[in-house]
């Protein structure tokens, strides 16, 4: 129990970094307009969630658990003309265990930070070669929302890692697909000269997908305790992930 409390404390210790950016919901409401590229924004939010799919190619063993905290950050794509900050941040709490008999790992994860909420999870299949190289295949679903929109996020991922002394470098590839729908709210349309015209209610949606590539490393400073960091690249954006956890 004490270990879990330590993780929760660490999660909220990361929170000030997320607050360094504008509230995600407020930023969306303040900058969404007639000519906003909702598709690009949708892809960036999908990447923000999808980055948390993995941090190694190794899974848990029954009746073990992997409990961790993660901070993810995405640099919005050049086509995303809604997000005004250099990076979009949020954090995730996650837990993973293995289902006996079927040999599948089950993952739950969620966040409620910086005006952004998400709850989801998925299934993982792990296998190893000579107990040195580890592989993982995963599929996930998340339901995300802010005050102004909802998003259904689907992802698939494959990762591989190798034990090198106390380090575990890993690489992976994933695909994120998001379906975003804006709740109706009023927007004042302005022309290029700043002249104000009619106010109308926004009711838009977009469905988009993108491939992401990740490289990172795990470090185990103490038994059962790990920290990790990674870099992710997609066709339109780049992201970073960092976190810590317990595996026992």
Tab-separated table of C-alpha atoms in Angstrom:
chain	number	residue	atom	x	y	z
A	1	UNK	CA	0.000	0.000	0.000
A	2	UNK	CA	2.835	2.388	0.815
A	3	UNK	CA	4.307	1.807	-2.637
A	4	UNK	CA	1.035	2.739	-4.303
A	5	UNK	CA	0.823	5.916	-2.222
A	6	UNK	CA	4.345	6.835	-3.305
A	7	UNK	CA	3.307	6.459	-6.951
A	8	UNK	CA	0.227	8.614	-6.488
A	9	UNK	CA	2.340	11.285	-4.791
A	10	UNK	CA	4.805	11.183	-7.695
A	11	UNK	CA	1.952	11.547	-10.178
A	12	UNK	CA	0.782	14.791	-8.623
A	13	UNK	CA	4.375	15.942	-8.301
A	14	UNK	CA	4.461	15.911	-12.105
A	15	UNK	CA	1.291	18.012	-12.316
A	16	UNK	CA	3.001	21.456	-12.197
A	17	UNK	CA	4.751	20.630	-15.479
A	18	UNK	CA	1.363	20.044	-17.084
A	19	UNK	CA	0.087	23.331	-15.697
A	20	UNK	CA	2.927	25.085	-17.515
A	21	UNK	CA	0.706	24.991	-20.594
A	22	UNK	CA	-2.764	26.481	-20.939
A	23	UNK	CA	-5.690	24.382	-19.861
A	24	UNK	CA	-6.310	22.103	-22.870
A	25	UNK	CA	-10.069	22.719	-22.890
A	26	UNK	CA	-9.738	26.497	-22.564
A	27	UNK	CA	-7.041	26.615	-25.234
A	28	UNK	CA	-9.353	24.777	-27.632
A	29	UNK	CA	-12.329	27.019	-26.889
A	30	UNK	CA	-10.294	30.215	-27.206
A	31	UNK	CA	-8.701	29.365	-30.560
A	32	UNK	CA	-11.207	27.207	-32.421
A	33	UNK	CA	-12.766	29.029	-35.357
A	34	UNK	CA	-14.209	28.760	-38.817
A	35	UNK	CA	-10.916	27.897	-40.478
A	36	UNK	CA	-9.562	25.632	-37.734
A	37	UNK	CA	-7.996	22.358	-38.847
A	38	UNK	CA	-9.889	19.902	-36.652
A	39	UNK	CA	-8.265	16.927	-38.392
A	40	UNK	CA	-4.743	17.991	-37.401
A	41	UNK	CA	-5.876	18.691	-33.835
A	42	UNK	CA	-7.540	15.281	-33.660
A	43	UNK	CA	-4.310	13.546	-34.700
A	44	UNK	CA	-2.311	15.438	-32.076
A	45	UNK	CA	-4.704	14.485	-29.271
A	46	UNK	CA	-4.656	10.863	-30.469
A	47	UNK	CA	-0.853	10.874	-30.315
A	48	UNK	CA	-0.982	12.361	-26.817
A	49	UNK	CA	-2.890	9.277	-25.659
A	50	UNK	CA	-1.215	6.686	-27.892
A	51	UNK	CA	2.281	7.492	-26.641
A	52	UNK	CA	1.257	5.833	-23.372
A	53	UNK	CA	0.721	2.444	-25.081
A	54	UNK	CA	4.068	0.996	-23.982
A	55	UNK	CA	7.405	1.658	-22.295
A	56	UNK	CA	8.998	-1.743	-22.841
A	57	UNK	CA	8.474	-4.965	-24.740
A	58	UNK	CA	8.173	-6.937	-21.536
A	59	UNK	CA	4.902	-7.690	-19.780
A	60	UNK	CA	3.842	-8.738	-16.310
A	61	UNK	CA	3.505	-12.265	-14.965
A	62	UNK	CA	0.539	-13.539	-12.970
A	63	UNK	CA	-0.111	-12.652	-10.178
A	64	UNK	CA	2.215	-9.675	-10.617
A	65	UNK	CA	1.311	-6.038	-11.270
A	66	UNK	CA	2.839	-3.086	-13.076
A	67	UNK	CA	1.639	0.244	-11.673
A	68	UNK	CA	3.007	3.471	-13.065
A	69	UNK	CA	2.664	7.181	-13.706
A	70	UNK	CA	3.428	8.782	-17.047
A	71	UNK	CA	3.697	12.299	-18.401
A	72	UNK	CA	3.205	12.706	-22.158
A	73	UNK	CA	3.843	15.811	-24.224
A	74	UNK	CA	3.076	16.492	-27.874
A	75	UNK	CA	4.426	19.325	-30.003
A	76	UNK	CA	1.411	20.289	-32.139
A	77	UNK	CA	1.794	19.815	-35.864
A	78	UNK	CA	2.281	22.818	-38.113
A	79	UNK	CA	-1.238	22.203	-39.467
A	80	UNK	CA	-2.801	22.379	-36.012
A	81	UNK	CA	-3.975	25.997	-35.877
A	82	UNK	CA	-6.070	25.431	-32.726
A	83	UNK	CA	-3.450	24.685	-30.064
A	84	UNK	CA	-1.567	27.839	-29.126
A	85	UNK	CA	1.068	26.343	-26.835
A	86	UNK	CA	4.434	24.879	-27.851
A	87	UNK	CA	3.445	21.567	-26.227
A	88	UNK	CA	0.269	19.841	-25.069
A	89	UNK	CA	0.788	18.003	-21.763
A	90	UNK	CA	-1.096	15.508	-19.661
A	91	UNK	CA	-0.359	12.648	-17.263
A	92	UNK	CA	-1.646	9.099	-16.949
A	93	UNK	CA	-2.026	6.595	-14.142
A	94	UNK	CA	-1.828	3.025	-15.424
A	95	UNK	CA	-2.012	-0.513	-14.076
A	96	UNK	CA	-1.302	-3.810	-15.797
A	97	UNK	CA	-1.612	-7.439	-14.798
A	98	UNK	CA	-1.816	-10.773	-16.587
A	99	UNK	CA	-4.892	-12.907	-17.119
A	100	UNK	CA	-4.075	-16.527	-16.232
A	101	UNK	CA	-4.731	-19.359	-18.699
A	102	UNK	CA	-5.179	-17.105	-21.767
A	103	UNK	CA	-1.797	-15.458	-21.174
A	104	UNK	CA	-2.892	-11.935	-22.051
A	105	UNK	CA	-1.980	-8.786	-20.187
A	106	UNK	CA	-4.797	-6.393	-19.342
A	107	UNK	CA	-4.126	-2.664	-18.977
A	108	UNK	CA	-6.228	0.163	-17.545
A	109	UNK	CA	-5.193	3.816	-17.724
A	110	UNK	CA	-6.693	7.222	-17.179
A	111	UNK	CA	-6.140	10.904	-16.558
A	112	UNK	CA	-7.975	13.954	-15.290
A	113	UNK	CA	-5.492	16.782	-15.684
A	114	UNK	CA	-5.136	20.139	-17.362
A	115	UNK	CA	-8.762	20.263	-18.522
A	116	UNK	CA	-8.455	16.873	-20.219
A	117	UNK	CA	-10.053	13.589	-19.113
A	118	UNK	CA	-9.487	10.122	-20.513
A	119	UNK	CA	-10.267	6.591	-19.372
A	120	UNK	CA	-9.413	3.420	-21.247
A	121	UNK	CA	-7.300	0.337	-21.505
A	122	UNK	CA	-6.455	-2.633	-23.630
A	123	UNK	CA	-4.941	-6.071	-24.035
A	124	UNK	CA	-1.317	-7.074	-24.555
A	125	UNK	CA	0.377	-10.223	-25.768
A	126	UNK	CA	4.031	-10.695	-24.794
A	127	UNK	CA	6.701	-13.187	-25.771
A	128	UNK	CA	10.470	-13.420	-25.362
A	129	UNK	CA	13.494	-14.816	-27.173
A	130	UNK	CA	16.133	-16.368	-24.895
A	131	UNK	CA	14.716	-14.279	-22.036
A	132	UNK	CA	16.746	-11.348	-23.377
A	133	UNK	CA	14.718	-9.821	-26.200
A	134	UNK	CA	11.090	-9.117	-25.369
A	135	UNK	CA	8.185	-8.334	-27.675
A	136	UNK	CA	4.703	-6.963	-27.059
A	137	UNK	CA	1.608	-6.560	-29.209
A	138	UNK	CA	-1.243	-4.423	-27.914
A	139	UNK	CA	-4.648	-3.000	-28.760
A	140	UNK	CA	-6.295	-0.151	-26.825
A	141	UNK	CA	-9.440	1.938	-26.566
A	142	UNK	CA	-9.803	5.244	-24.702
A	143	UNK	CA	-12.687	7.644	-24.225
A	144	UNK	CA	-11.372	11.191	-23.900
A	145	UNK	CA	-13.167	14.470	-23.348
A	146	UNK	CA	-12.913	18.129	-22.463
A	147	UNK	CA	-15.703	20.574	-21.788
A	148	UNK	CA	-15.981	21.207	-25.527
A	149	UNK	CA	-15.490	17.859	-27.270
A	150	UNK	CA	-15.323	14.091	-26.916
A	151	UNK	CA	-12.963	11.697	-28.639
A	152	UNK	CA	-12.920	7.933	-29.129
A	153	UNK	CA	-9.307	6.807	-29.435
A	154	UNK	CA	-8.248	3.427	-30.856
A	155	UNK	CA	-4.656	2.237	-31.144
A	156	UNK	CA	-2.550	-0.781	-31.938
A	157	UNK	CA	1.122	-1.071	-30.998
A	158	UNK	CA	4.111	-3.379	-31.310
A	159	UNK	CA	7.263	-2.954	-29.240
A	160	UNK	CA	10.565	-4.737	-28.635
A	161	UNK	CA	13.127	-4.331	-25.869
A	162	UNK	CA	16.445	-5.882	-24.860
A	163	UNK	CA	18.090	-6.222	-21.463
A	164	UNK	CA	21.500	-4.537	-21.408
A	165	UNK	CA	22.849	-4.652	-17.855
A	166	UNK	CA	20.562	-2.356	-15.812
A	167	UNK	CA	19.193	-0.617	-18.917
A	168	UNK	CA	16.408	-1.773	-21.209
A	169	UNK	CA	16.321	0.133	-24.499
A	170	UNK	CA	13.154	-0.294	-26.544
A	171	UNK	CA	11.628	0.632	-29.890
A	172	UNK	CA	8.081	0.454	-31.111
A	173	UNK	CA	5.549	1.338	-33.742
A	174	UNK	CA	1.886	2.157	-33.320
A	175	UNK	CA	-1.178	3.434	-35.103
A	176	UNK	CA	-3.619	5.885	-33.560
A	177	UNK	CA	-7.130	6.488	-34.837
A	178	UNK	CA	-9.361	9.128	-33.301
A	179	UNK	CA	-12.984	10.130	-33.777
A	180	UNK	CA	-13.562	13.601	-32.349
A	181	UNK	CA	-16.901	15.367	-32.023
A	182	UNK	CA	-17.356	18.962	-30.898
A	183	UNK	CA	-20.205	19.845	-28.562
A	184	UNK	CA	-22.265	22.702	-29.936
A	185	UNK	CA	-21.020	26.131	-28.876
A	186	UNK	CA	-21.216	29.605	-30.381
A	187	UNK	CA	-18.424	31.008	-32.541
A	188	UNK	CA	-18.253	34.539	-33.908
A	189	UNK	CA	-17.093	34.519	-37.534
A	190	UNK	CA	-14.657	37.274	-38.549
A	191	UNK	CA	-13.171	38.063	-41.921
A	192	UNK	CA	-9.483	38.729	-42.627
A	193	UNK	CA	-9.952	42.386	-41.664
A	194	UNK	CA	-11.360	41.540	-38.262
A	195	UNK	CA	-14.936	42.525	-39.110
A	196	UNK	CA	-17.495	40.582	-37.093
A	197	UNK	CA	-20.347	38.714	-38.773
A	198	UNK	CA	-22.941	36.177	-37.674
A	199	UNK	CA	-22.586	34.001	-34.593
A	200	UNK	CA	-23.332	30.369	-35.271
A	201	UNK	CA	-23.265	27.092	-33.367
A	202	UNK	CA	-20.359	24.744	-34.044
A	203	UNK	CA	-21.175	21.068	-34.539
A	204	UNK	CA	-18.246	19.410	-36.283
A	205	UNK	CA	-16.511	16.034	-36.204
A	206	UNK	CA	-13.464	14.396	-37.722
A	207	UNK	CA	-12.025	10.870	-37.989
A	208	UNK	CA	-8.285	10.565	-38.551
A	209	UNK	CA	-5.378	8.165	-38.101
A	210	UNK	CA	-1.589	8.332	-38.038
A	211	UNK	CA	1.406	6.036	-37.538
A	212	UNK	CA	3.883	6.767	-34.714
A	213	UNK	CA	7.438	5.544	-34.119
A	214	UNK	CA	8.990	5.428	-30.646
A	215	UNK	CA	12.444	4.863	-29.155
A	216	UNK	CA	13.207	4.953	-25.449
A	217	UNK	CA	14.991	3.399	-22.515
A	218	UNK	CA	14.069	1.963	-19.119
A	219	UNK	CA	16.339	2.284	-16.109
A	220	UNK	CA	15.929	0.203	-12.960
A	221	UNK	CA	17.588	2.029	-10.016
A	222	UNK	CA	16.116	-0.300	-7.365
A	223	UNK	CA	14.436	-3.713	-7.300
A	224	UNK	CA	10.843	-3.452	-8.526
A	225	UNK	CA	11.272	0.267	-9.370
A	226	UNK	CA	11.831	1.613	-12.884
A	227	UNK	CA	11.988	4.976	-14.646
A	228	UNK	CA	11.778	5.544	-18.382
A	229	UNK	CA	11.918	8.173	-21.101
A	230	UNK	CA	11.148	8.084	-24.813
A	231	UNK	CA	10.832	10.102	-28.005
A	232	UNK	CA	7.996	9.624	-30.512
A	233	UNK	CA	7.692	10.828	-34.093
A	234	UNK	CA	4.705	10.857	-36.444
A	235	UNK	CA	4.272	12.380	-39.884
A	236	UNK	CA	2.890	15.569	-38.345
A	237	UNK	CA	4.152	15.918	-34.794
A	238	UNK	CA	6.679	14.744	-32.238
A	239	UNK	CA	6.242	13.774	-28.628
A	240	UNK	CA	8.007	12.871	-25.409
A	241	UNK	CA	7.178	10.550	-22.566
A	242	UNK	CA	8.625	10.088	-19.110
A	243	UNK	CA	7.515	8.176	-16.064
A	244	UNK	CA	8.189	5.818	-13.213
A	245	UNK	CA	6.559	2.728	-11.815
A	246	UNK	CA	6.603	-0.475	-9.813
A	247	UNK	CA	6.768	-3.936	-11.327
A	248	UNK	CA	6.300	-6.791	-8.875
